Coordinates of N, CA and C in Angstrom, one line a residue:
X1 N -15.8 -52.1 -93.8 CA -17.0 -53.0 -93.6 C -17.3 -53.8 -94.8
X2 N -17.4 -53.2 -96.0 CA -17.7 -53.9 -97.2 C -16.6 -54.9 -97.5
X3 N -15.3 -54.4 -97.3 CA -14.2 -55.3 -97.7 C -14.2 -56.5 -96.8
X4 N -14.6 -56.4 -95.6 CA -14.7 -57.6 -94.7 C -15.8 -58.6 -95.2
X5 N -16.9 -58.0 -95.6 CA -18.0 -58.9 -96.1 C -17.5 -59.6 -97.4
X6 N -16.8 -58.9 -98.3 CA -16.3 -59.5 -99.5 C -15.3 -60.6 -99.2
X7 N -14.5 -60.4 -98.2 CA -13.5 -61.4 -97.8 C -14.1 -62.6 -97.3
X8 N -15.1 -62.4 -96.4 CA -15.8 -63.6 -95.8 C -16.6 -64.4 -96.8
X9 N -17.2 -63.7 -97.8 CA -18.0 -64.4 -98.8 C -17.5 -64.0 -100.2
X10 N -16.6 -64.8 -100.7 CA -15.9 -64.6 -102.0 C -16.9 -64.5 -103.1
X11 N -18.0 -65.2 -103.0 CA -19.0 -65.3 -104.1 C -20.0 -64.1 -104.1
X12 N -19.9 -63.3 -103.1 CA -20.9 -62.2 -102.9 C -20.8 -61.2 -104.1
X13 N -19.5 -60.9 -104.5 CA -19.3 -60.0 -105.6 C -19.9 -60.5 -106.9
X14 N -19.8 -61.8 -107.1 CA -20.3 -62.4 -108.3 C -21.9 -62.3 -108.3
X15 N -22.4 -62.6 -107.2 CA -23.9 -62.5 -107.0 C -24.4 -61.1 -107.3
X16 N -23.7 -60.1 -106.8 CA -24.1 -58.7 -107.0 C -24.1 -58.3 -108.4
X17 N -23.1 -58.8 -109.1 CA -22.9 -58.5 -110.6 C -24.1 -59.1 -111.3
X18 N -24.5 -60.3 -110.9 CA -25.7 -60.9 -111.6 C -27.0 -60.1 -111.3
X19 N -27.1 -59.6 -110.1 CA -28.3 -58.9 -109.8 C -28.4 -57.5 -110.5
X20 N -27.2 -57.0 -110.9 CA -27.2 -55.7 -111.6 C -27.6 -55.9 -113.1
X21 N -27.7 -57.1 -113.6 CA -28.0 -57.4 -115.0 C -29.5 -57.0 -115.2
X22 N -29.8 -56.6 -116.5 CA -31.1 -56.3 -116.8 C -31.9 -57.5 -117.2
X23 N -31.2 -58.7 -117.3 CA -31.9 -59.9 -117.7 C -32.3 -60.7 -116.5
X24 N -33.6 -61.1 -116.5 CA -34.1 -61.9 -115.3 C -33.4 -63.2 -115.2
X25 N -32.9 -63.8 -116.3 CA -32.2 -65.0 -116.2 C -31.0 -64.9 -115.3
X26 N -30.3 -63.8 -115.5 CA -29.1 -63.6 -114.7 C -29.4 -63.3 -113.2
X27 N -30.5 -62.6 -112.9 CA -30.9 -62.4 -111.6 C -31.3 -63.7 -110.9
X28 N -32.0 -64.5 -111.6 CA -32.4 -65.8 -111.1 C -31.2 -66.7 -110.8
X29 N -30.2 -66.6 -111.6 CA -29.0 -67.4 -111.4 C -28.3 -66.9 -110.1
X30 N -28.3 -65.6 -109.8 CA -27.7 -65.1 -108.6 C -28.6 -65.5 -107.4
X31 N -29.9 -65.5 -107.6 CA -30.8 -65.9 -106.5 C -30.5 -67.3 -105.9
X32 N -30.1 -68.1 -106.8 CA -29.9 -69.5 -106.4 C -28.8 -69.6 -105.4
X33 N -27.9 -68.7 -105.4 CA -26.8 -68.7 -104.4 C -27.1 -68.2 -103.0
X34 N -28.4 -67.6 -102.9 CA -28.8 -67.1 -101.6 C -28.7 -68.2 -100.5
X35 N -29.0 -69.4 -100.9 CA -29.0 -70.5 -99.9 C -27.7 -70.7 -99.3
X36 N -26.6 -70.4 -100.1 CA -25.3 -70.6 -99.6 C -25.0 -69.6 -98.4
X37 N -25.5 -68.4 -98.5 CA -25.3 -67.4 -97.4 C -26.2 -67.7 -96.3
X38 N -27.3 -68.3 -96.6 CA -28.3 -68.7 -95.5 C -27.7 -69.8 -94.7
X39 N -27.1 -70.8 -95.3 CA -26.5 -72.0 -94.6 C -25.3 -71.5 -93.7
X40 N -24.6 -70.5 -94.2 CA -23.5 -70.0 -93.5 C -23.9 -69.0 -92.4
X41 N -25.2 -68.7 -92.4 CA -25.8 -67.7 -91.4 C -25.1 -66.4 -91.6
X42 N -24.9 -66.0 -92.8 CA -24.2 -64.8 -93.2 C -25.2 -63.7 -93.4
X43 N -25.7 -63.1 -92.3 CA -26.8 -62.2 -92.4 C -26.4 -60.9 -93.0
X44 N -25.2 -60.5 -92.9 CA -24.8 -59.2 -93.5 C -24.8 -59.3 -95.0
X45 N -24.4 -60.4 -95.5 CA -24.4 -60.6 -97.0 C -25.8 -60.7 -97.5
X46 N -26.7 -61.4 -96.7 CA -28.1 -61.5 -97.1 C -28.7 -60.1 -97.2
X47 N -28.4 -59.2 -96.3 CA -28.9 -57.9 -96.3 C -28.4 -57.1 -97.5
X48 N -27.1 -57.3 -97.9 CA -26.6 -56.6 -99.0 C -27.3 -57.1 -100.3
X49 N -27.4 -58.4 -100.4 CA -28.1 -59.1 -101.6 C -29.5 -58.6 -101.7
X50 N -30.2 -58.5 -100.6 CA -31.6 -58.1 -100.6 C -31.8 -56.7 -101.2
X51 N -30.9 -55.8 -100.7 CA -31.0 -54.4 -101.2 C -30.6 -54.3 -102.7
X52 N -29.6 -55.1 -103.1 CA -29.2 -55.1 -104.5 C -30.2 -55.7 -105.4
X53 N -30.9 -56.7 -104.9 CA -32.0 -57.4 -105.8 C -33.2 -56.5 -105.9
X54 N -33.6 -56.0 -104.7 CA -34.9 -55.2 -104.7 C -36.1 -56.0 -104.5
X55 N -37.1 -55.4 -103.8 CA -38.3 -56.1 -103.4 C -39.2 -56.4 -104.6
X56 N -39.1 -55.5 -105.6 CA -40.0 -55.6 -106.8 C -39.8 -56.9 -107.6
X57 N -38.5 -57.2 -107.7 CA -38.2 -58.5 -108.4 C -38.7 -59.7 -107.7
X58 N -38.6 -59.7 -106.4 CA -39.1 -60.8 -105.6 C -40.7 -60.8 -105.7
X59 N -41.3 -59.7 -105.8 CA -42.8 -59.6 -106.0 C -43.1 -60.3 -107.3
X60 N -42.4 -59.9 -108.3 CA -42.7 -60.4 -109.7 C -42.5 -62.0 -109.7
X61 N -41.4 -62.4 -109.1 CA -41.1 -63.8 -109.1 C -42.1 -64.6 -108.3
X62 N -42.5 -64.1 -107.2 CA -43.5 -64.8 -106.4 C -44.9 -64.8 -107.1
X63 N -45.3 -63.7 -107.7 CA -46.5 -63.6 -108.4 C -46.6 -64.5 -109.6
X64 N -45.5 -64.5 -110.3 CA -45.4 -65.4 -111.5 C -45.5 -66.9 -111.1
X65 N -44.7 -67.2 -110.0 CA -44.7 -68.6 -109.6 C -46.1 -69.1 -109.1
X66 N -46.8 -68.2 -108.4 CA -48.1 -68.5 -107.8 C -49.1 -68.7 -109.0
X67 N -49.0 -67.8 -109.9 CA -50.0 -67.8 -111.0 C -49.8 -69.0 -111.9
X68 N -48.6 -69.4 -112.2 CA -48.3 -70.5 -113.1 C -48.3 -71.8 -112.3
X69 N -48.2 -71.8 -111.0 CA -48.1 -73.0 -110.2 C -46.9 -73.8 -110.5
X70 N -45.8 -73.0 -110.9 CA -44.5 -73.7 -111.2 C -43.7 -74.0 -110.0
X71 N -43.5 -75.3 -109.7 CA -42.8 -75.7 -108.5 C -41.4 -75.2 -108.4
X72 N -40.7 -75.1 -109.5 CA -39.3 -74.6 -109.5 C -39.3 -73.2 -109.1
X73 N -40.1 -72.3 -109.7 CA -40.1 -70.9 -109.3 C -40.7 -70.7 -107.9
X74 N -41.7 -71.5 -107.5 CA -42.2 -71.4 -106.1 C -41.1 -71.8 -105.1
X75 N -40.4 -72.8 -105.4 CA -39.3 -73.2 -104.5 C -38.2 -72.1 -104.4
X76 N -37.8 -71.6 -105.5 CA -36.8 -70.5 -105.5 C -37.3 -69.3 -104.8
X77 N -38.5 -68.9 -105.1 CA -39.0 -67.6 -104.4 C -39.2 -67.8 -102.9
X78 N -39.8 -69.0 -102.5 CA -40.1 -69.2 -101.1 C -38.7 -69.4 -100.3
X79 N -37.8 -70.0 -101.0 CA -36.5 -70.2 -100.3 C -35.8 -68.9 -100.1
X80 N -35.8 -68.0 -101.1 CA -35.2 -66.7 -101.1 C -35.9 -65.8 -100.0
X81 N -37.2 -65.9 -99.9 CA -37.9 -65.1 -98.9 C -37.6 -65.5 -97.5
X82 N -37.6 -66.8 -97.3 CA -37.3 -67.4 -96.0 C -35.9 -67.0 -95.6
X83 N -35.0 -67.1 -96.6 CA -33.6 -66.8 -96.3 C -33.4 -65.3 -95.9
X84 N -34.0 -64.4 -96.7 CA -33.9 -63.0 -96.4 C -34.5 -62.7 -95.0
X85 N -35.5 -63.4 -94.7 CA -36.2 -63.0 -93.4 C -35.4 -63.5 -92.2
X86 N -34.3 -64.2 -92.4 CA -33.5 -64.5 -91.3 C -32.8 -63.3 -90.7
X87 N -32.8 -62.2 -91.6 CA -32.3 -60.9 -91.2 C -33.5 -60.2 -90.5
X88 N -33.5 -59.9 -89.2 CA -34.6 -59.2 -88.5 C -35.1 -57.9 -89.2
X89 N -34.1 -57.2 -89.7 CA -34.5 -55.9 -90.3 C -35.3 -56.1 -91.5
X90 N -35.1 -57.2 -92.3 CA -35.9 -57.5 -93.5 C -37.2 -58.1 -93.1
X91 N -37.2 -59.0 -92.1 CA -38.4 -59.6 -91.7 C -39.4 -58.6 -91.2
X92 N -38.9 -57.5 -90.5 CA -39.8 -56.5 -89.9 C -40.3 -55.5 -90.9
X93 N -39.8 -55.5 -92.2 CA -40.1 -54.5 -93.1 C -41.6 -54.6 -93.6
X94 N -42.1 -53.5 -94.1 CA -43.5 -53.5 -94.6 C -43.5 -54.3 -95.9
X95 N -42.5 -54.3 -96.7 CA -42.4 -55.1 -97.9 C -42.7 -56.5 -97.7
X96 N -42.1 -57.1 -96.6 CA -42.3 -58.5 -96.3 C -43.7 -58.8 -95.8
X97 N -44.3 -57.9 -95.0 CA -45.6 -58.0 -94.6 C -46.6 -58.0 -95.7
X98 N -46.3 -57.2 -96.7 CA -47.2 -57.1 -97.9 C -47.2 -58.4 -98.8
X99 N -46.1 -59.2 -98.6 CA -46.0 -60.5 -99.3 C -46.8 -61.6 -98.7
X100 N -47.2 -61.4 -97.5 CA -47.9 -62.5 -96.8 C -49.1 -63.0 -97.5
X101 N -50.1 -62.2 -98.0 CA -51.2 -62.7 -98.7 C -50.9 -63.6 -99.9
X102 N -49.8 -63.3 -100.6 CA -49.4 -64.1 -101.8 C -48.8 -65.4 -101.3
X103 N -48.1 -65.4 -100.2 CA -47.5 -66.7 -99.7 C -48.6 -67.6 -99.1
X104 N -49.6 -66.9 -98.5 CA -50.8 -67.7 -98.0 C -51.5 -68.3 -99.2
X105 N -51.6 -67.6 -100.3 CA -52.2 -68.2 -101.5 C -51.5 -69.4 -102.0
X106 N -50.2 -69.3 -101.9 CA -49.3 -70.5 -102.3 C -49.6 -71.7 -101.4
X107 N -49.8 -71.4 -100.2 CA -50.1 -72.5 -99.2 C -51.5 -73.1 -99.5
X108 N -52.4 -72.3 -99.8 CA -53.8 -72.7 -100.1 C -53.8 -73.6 -101.3
X109 N -53.0 -73.3 -102.2 CA -52.9 -74.1 -103.5 C -52.1 -75.4 -103.3
X110 N -51.3 -75.5 -102.3 CA -50.5 -76.7 -102.1 C -51.3 -77.9 -101.7
X111 N -51.0 -79.0 -102.3 CA -51.7 -80.3 -102.0 C -50.8 -81.3 -101.3
X112 N -49.6 -80.9 -101.1 CA -48.7 -81.9 -100.5 C -48.5 -81.6 -99.0
X113 N -48.3 -82.7 -98.2 CA -48.1 -82.5 -96.8 C -46.7 -82.3 -96.4
X114 N -45.8 -82.4 -97.3 CA -44.4 -82.1 -96.9 C -43.7 -81.6 -98.2
X115 N -42.4 -81.2 -98.0 CA -41.7 -80.7 -99.1 C -41.1 -79.3 -98.8
X116 N -40.1 -79.0 -99.5 CA -39.4 -77.7 -99.2 C -40.2 -76.5 -99.4
X117 N -41.1 -76.5 -100.3 CA -42.0 -75.3 -100.6 C -42.8 -74.9 -99.3
X118 N -43.4 -76.0 -98.8 CA -44.3 -75.8 -97.6 C -43.4 -75.3 -96.4
X119 N -42.3 -75.9 -96.2 CA -41.4 -75.5 -95.1 C -40.9 -74.1 -95.2
X120 N -40.5 -73.7 -96.4 CA -40.0 -72.3 -96.6 C -41.1 -71.3 -96.4
X121 N -42.3 -71.6 -96.9 CA -43.5 -70.7 -96.8 C -43.8 -70.5 -95.3
X122 N -43.9 -71.6 -94.6 CA -44.2 -71.5 -93.1 C -43.1 -70.8 -92.4
X123 N -41.9 -71.0 -92.7 CA -40.8 -70.3 -92.1 C -40.9 -68.8 -92.3
X124 N -41.2 -68.5 -93.6 CA -41.4 -67.0 -93.9 C -42.5 -66.4 -93.1
X125 N -43.6 -67.1 -93.1 CA -44.8 -66.5 -92.3 C -44.4 -66.4 -90.8
X126 N -43.7 -67.3 -90.3 CA -43.4 -67.3 -88.9 C -42.4 -66.1 -88.6
X127 N -41.4 -66.0 -89.4 CA -40.4 -65.0 -89.2 C -40.9 -63.6 -89.3
X128 N -41.8 -63.4 -90.3 CA -42.4 -62.1 -90.5 C -43.4 -61.7 -89.4
X129 N -44.1 -62.7 -89.0 CA -45.1 -62.5 -88.0 C -44.6 -62.2 -86.6
X130 N -43.4 -62.8 -86.3 CA -42.8 -62.5 -85.0 C -42.0 -61.2 -85.0
X131 N -41.7 -60.7 -86.2 CA -40.8 -59.6 -86.3 C -41.5 -58.2 -86.1
X132 N -42.8 -58.2 -86.4 CA -43.5 -56.9 -86.2 C -45.0 -57.2 -86.1
X133 N -45.7 -56.2 -85.5 CA -47.2 -56.3 -85.3 C -47.8 -56.2 -86.7
X134 N -47.2 -55.4 -87.6 CA -47.7 -55.3 -89.0 C -47.8 -56.7 -89.6
X135 N -46.7 -57.4 -89.5 CA -46.6 -58.8 -90.0 C -47.7 -59.7 -89.4
X136 N -47.8 -59.6 -88.1 CA -48.8 -60.5 -87.4 C -50.2 -60.2 -87.9
X137 N -50.5 -58.9 -88.0 CA -51.8 -58.5 -88.5 C -52.1 -58.9 -89.9
X138 N -51.1 -58.8 -90.7 CA -51.2 -59.2 -92.1 C -51.5 -60.7 -92.2
X139 N -50.9 -61.5 -91.4 CA -51.2 -62.9 -91.4 C -52.6 -63.2 -90.9
X140 N -53.0 -62.5 -89.9 CA -54.4 -62.7 -89.4 C -55.4 -62.3 -90.4
X141 N -55.2 -61.2 -91.1 CA -56.2 -60.8 -92.1 C -56.2 -61.7 -93.3
X142 N -55.2 -62.5 -93.5 CA -55.1 -63.4 -94.6 C -55.8 -64.8 -94.3
X143 N -56.5 -64.8 -93.1 CA -57.2 -66.1 -92.8 C -56.3 -67.1 -92.2
X144 N -55.5 -66.7 -91.3 CA -54.5 -67.6 -90.7 C -55.0 -68.9 -90.1
X145 N -56.1 -68.8 -89.2 CA -56.6 -69.9 -88.5 C -57.2 -70.9 -89.5
X146 N -58.0 -70.4 -90.5 CA -58.6 -71.3 -91.4 C -57.6 -72.0 -92.3
X147 N -56.5 -71.3 -92.6 CA -55.4 -71.9 -93.4 C -54.8 -73.0 -92.6
X148 N -54.4 -72.7 -91.3 CA -53.7 -73.7 -90.5 C -54.6 -74.9 -90.2
X149 N -55.9 -74.7 -90.0 CA -56.8 -75.8 -89.7 C -56.9 -76.7 -90.9
X150 N -56.9 -76.1 -92.1 CA -57.0 -76.9 -93.3 C -55.7 -77.6 -93.6
X151 N -54.6 -76.9 -93.4 CA -53.3 -77.5 -93.8 C -52.8 -78.5 -92.8
X152 N -53.1 -78.3 -91.5 CA -52.5 -79.1 -90.5 C -52.9 -80.6 -90.6
X153 N -53.9 -80.8 -91.4 CA -54.4 -82.2 -91.6 C -53.5 -82.9 -92.6
X154 N -52.8 -82.2 -93.5 CA -52.0 -82.8 -94.5 C -50.5 -82.7 -94.2
X155 N -50.2 -81.9 -93.1 CA -48.7 -81.8 -92.8 C -48.3 -83.1 -92.2
X156 N -47.1 -83.6 -92.5 CA -46.6 -84.8 -92.0 C -46.1 -84.7 -90.6
X157 N -46.5 -85.7 -89.8 CA -46.2 -85.7 -88.4 C -44.7 -85.7 -88.2
X158 N -44.2 -84.8 -87.2 CA -42.8 -84.8 -86.9 C -41.9 -84.0 -87.8
X159 N -42.5 -83.6 -89.0 CA -41.6 -82.8 -89.9 C -41.6 -81.3 -89.4
X160 N -40.6 -80.6 -90.0 CA -40.4 -79.2 -89.6 C -41.6 -78.3 -89.9
X161 N -42.4 -78.7 -91.0 CA -43.5 -77.9 -91.3 C -44.5 -77.9 -90.2
X162 N -44.7 -79.1 -89.6 CA -45.6 -79.2 -88.4 C -45.1 -78.4 -87.2
X163 N -43.8 -78.4 -87.0 CA -43.2 -77.6 -85.9 C -43.5 -76.1 -86.1
X164 N -43.3 -75.7 -87.4 CA -43.6 -74.3 -87.7 C -45.0 -73.9 -87.5
X165 N -45.9 -74.8 -88.0 CA -47.3 -74.6 -87.8 C -47.7 -74.5 -86.4
X166 N -47.2 -75.3 -85.5 CA -47.5 -75.2 -84.1 C -47.0 -73.9 -83.5
X167 N -45.8 -73.4 -83.9 CA -45.4 -72.1 -83.5 C -46.2 -71.0 -84.0
X168 N -46.7 -71.1 -85.2 CA -47.6 -70.1 -85.7 C -48.9 -70.0 -85.0
X169 N -49.5 -71.2 -84.7 CA -50.7 -71.2 -83.9 C -50.5 -70.6 -82.5
X170 N -49.4 -70.9 -81.9 CA -49.1 -70.3 -80.6 C -49.0 -68.8 -80.7
X171 N -48.4 -68.3 -81.7 CA -48.3 -66.8 -82.0 C -49.7 -66.2 -82.2
X172 N -50.5 -66.9 -83.0 CA -51.8 -66.4 -83.3 C -52.7 -66.3 -82.0
X173 N -52.7 -67.4 -81.2 CA -53.5 -67.5 -80.0 C -53.1 -66.4 -79.0
X174 N -51.9 -66.0 -79.0 CA -51.4 -65.0 -78.1 C -51.9 -63.6 -78.5
X175 N -52.4 -63.5 -79.7 CA -52.9 -62.2 -80.2 C -54.4 -62.1 -80.4
X176 N -55.1 -63.3 -80.4 CA -56.5 -63.3 -80.6 C -57.2 -63.0 -79.3
X177 N -58.3 -62.1 -79.3 CA -59.0 -61.8 -78.1 C -60.2 -62.7 -78.0
X178 N -60.9 -63.0 -79.2 CA -62.1 -63.8 -79.2 C -61.8 -65.1 -79.9
X179 N -61.9 -66.2 -79.2 CA -61.6 -67.5 -79.8 C -62.8 -68.3 -80.3
X180 N -64.0 -67.8 -79.8 CA -65.3 -68.5 -80.1 C -65.5 -68.6 -81.6
X181 N -65.1 -67.6 -82.4 CA -65.3 -67.7 -83.8 C -64.5 -68.7 -84.5
X182 N -63.5 -69.3 -83.8 CA -62.7 -70.3 -84.4 C -62.8 -71.7 -83.8
X183 N -64.0 -72.0 -83.3 CA -64.2 -73.3 -82.6 C -63.9 -74.4 -83.5
X184 N -64.4 -74.4 -84.7 CA -64.3 -75.5 -85.7 C -62.8 -75.7 -86.0
X185 N -62.1 -74.6 -86.3 CA -60.7 -74.6 -86.6 C -59.9 -75.2 -85.5
X186 N -60.2 -74.7 -84.3 CA -59.4 -75.1 -83.1 C -59.6 -76.6 -82.8
X187 N -60.7 -77.1 -83.0 CA -61.0 -78.6 -82.8 C -60.1 -79.4 -83.7
X188 N -60.0 -79.0 -84.9 CA -59.1 -79.7 -85.9 C -57.6 -79.6 -85.5
X189 N -57.2 -78.4 -85.1 CA -55.8 -78.2 -84.7 C -55.5 -79.0 -83.4
X190 N -56.4 -79.0 -82.4 CA -56.2 -79.8 -81.2 C -55.9 -81.3 -81.6
X191 N -56.7 -81.8 -82.4 CA -56.6 -83.2 -82.8 C -55.2 -83.5 -83.5
X192 N -54.8 -82.5 -84.3 CA -53.5 -82.7 -85.0 C -52.3 -82.5 -84.1
X193 N -52.4 -81.6 -83.2 CA -51.3 -81.3 -82.3 C -51.2 -82.5 -81.3
X194 N -52.3 -83.1 -80.9 CA -52.3 -84.2 -79.9 C -51.5 -85.4 -80.5
X195 N -51.6 -85.6 -81.8 CA -50.9 -86.6 -82.5 C -49.4 -86.5 -82.3
X196 N -48.9 -85.3 -82.2 CA -47.5 -85.0 -82.2 C -46.8 -85.6 -80.9
X197 N -47.5 -85.9 -79.9 CA -46.9 -86.4 -78.7 C -46.3 -87.8 -78.9
X198 N -46.9 -88.5 -79.9 CA -46.4 -89.9 -80.2 C -45.1 -89.8 -81.1
X199 N -44.9 -88.7 -81.8 CA -43.8 -88.7 -82.7 C -42.7 -87.7 -82.4
X200 N -43.0 -86.7 -81.6 CA -42.0 -85.7 -81.2 C -41.2 -86.1 -80.0
X201 N -39.9 -85.9 -80.0 CA -39.1 -86.2 -78.9 C -38.0 -85.1 -78.6
X202 N -38.4 -83.9 -78.8 CA -37.5 -82.8 -78.6 C -38.3 -81.6 -78.0
X203 N -37.7 -80.4 -78.1 CA -38.3 -79.2 -77.4 C -39.7 -78.9 -78.0
X204 N -40.0 -79.2 -79.2 CA -41.2 -78.9 -79.9 C -42.4 -79.6 -79.2
X205 N -42.1 -80.7 -78.5 CA -43.1 -81.5 -77.8 C -43.7 -80.6 -76.7
X206 N -42.8 -79.8 -76.1 CA -43.3 -78.9 -75.0 C -44.1 -77.7 -75.6
X207 N -43.7 -77.3 -76.8 CA -44.5 -76.3 -77.5 C -45.9 -76.8 -77.7
X208 N -46.0 -78.0 -78.2 CA -47.3 -78.6 -78.4 C -48.1 -78.7 -77.1
X209 N -47.4 -79.1 -76.0 CA -48.1 -79.2 -74.7 C -48.6 -77.8 -74.3
X210 N -47.8 -76.8 -74.4 CA -48.3 -75.4 -74.0 C -49.4 -75.0 -74.9
X211 N -49.3 -75.3 -76.2 CA -50.4 -74.9 -77.1 C -51.7 -75.6 -76.8
X212 N -51.7 -76.9 -76.5 CA -52.9 -77.6 -76.1 C -53.5 -77.0 -74.8
X213 N -52.6 -76.7 -73.9 CA -53.0 -76.1 -72.6 C -53.8 -74.8 -72.9
X214 N -53.2 -74.0 -73.8 CA -53.8 -72.7 -74.1 C -55.1 -72.8 -74.8
X215 N -55.2 -73.8 -75.7 CA -56.5 -74.0 -76.4 C -57.6 -74.6 -75.6
X216 N -57.2 -75.4 -74.6 CA -58.2 -76.1 -73.9 C -58.6 -75.4 -72.6
X217 N -57.9 -74.4 -72.2 CA -58.1 -73.7 -71.0 C -59.3 -72.8 -71.1

């Protein structure tokens, strides 16, 4: 099994050696290569890398990035988290659910309506939330509707960030029992989603339609 993984991904061995280093610089260098396995949809290698790297290092990286507001570290940490969560087993883990408040904090601090950091953060939140009830509850407790209502105003129409935001709202509405407490937030979201009909020309347009139907019914 391992020999097959190494054959399919020649750079995996080098990455694992970097993660075994006691120096953070070496681990960061290895983390940069995670995107290569993500693009190849190599979930088995991503799982091996995640276990080799450990959740604590990702926690420290995300915490440091959020505290410093360092875009380079934020991009690296959010990209790694979104990549690892392509693996259902990782996305459904308690460790990933515990990272949701910090990722939400990163989104609250963001002032830009587009960019890779936003996209990776939204993808992380979506993947973790659909993977388990624990993840969905963690997102809700982190102020999901208030975040989305605030952020959806600055998200660029037609971009993937908006698509992911729409999917997140769909997910949240499916789990909320009482919507009355979110009237203000929903009115903002309705206006933003309505705009998408003029710019979307693919399947997400139907997601937006279903979402509007659910919110207005």
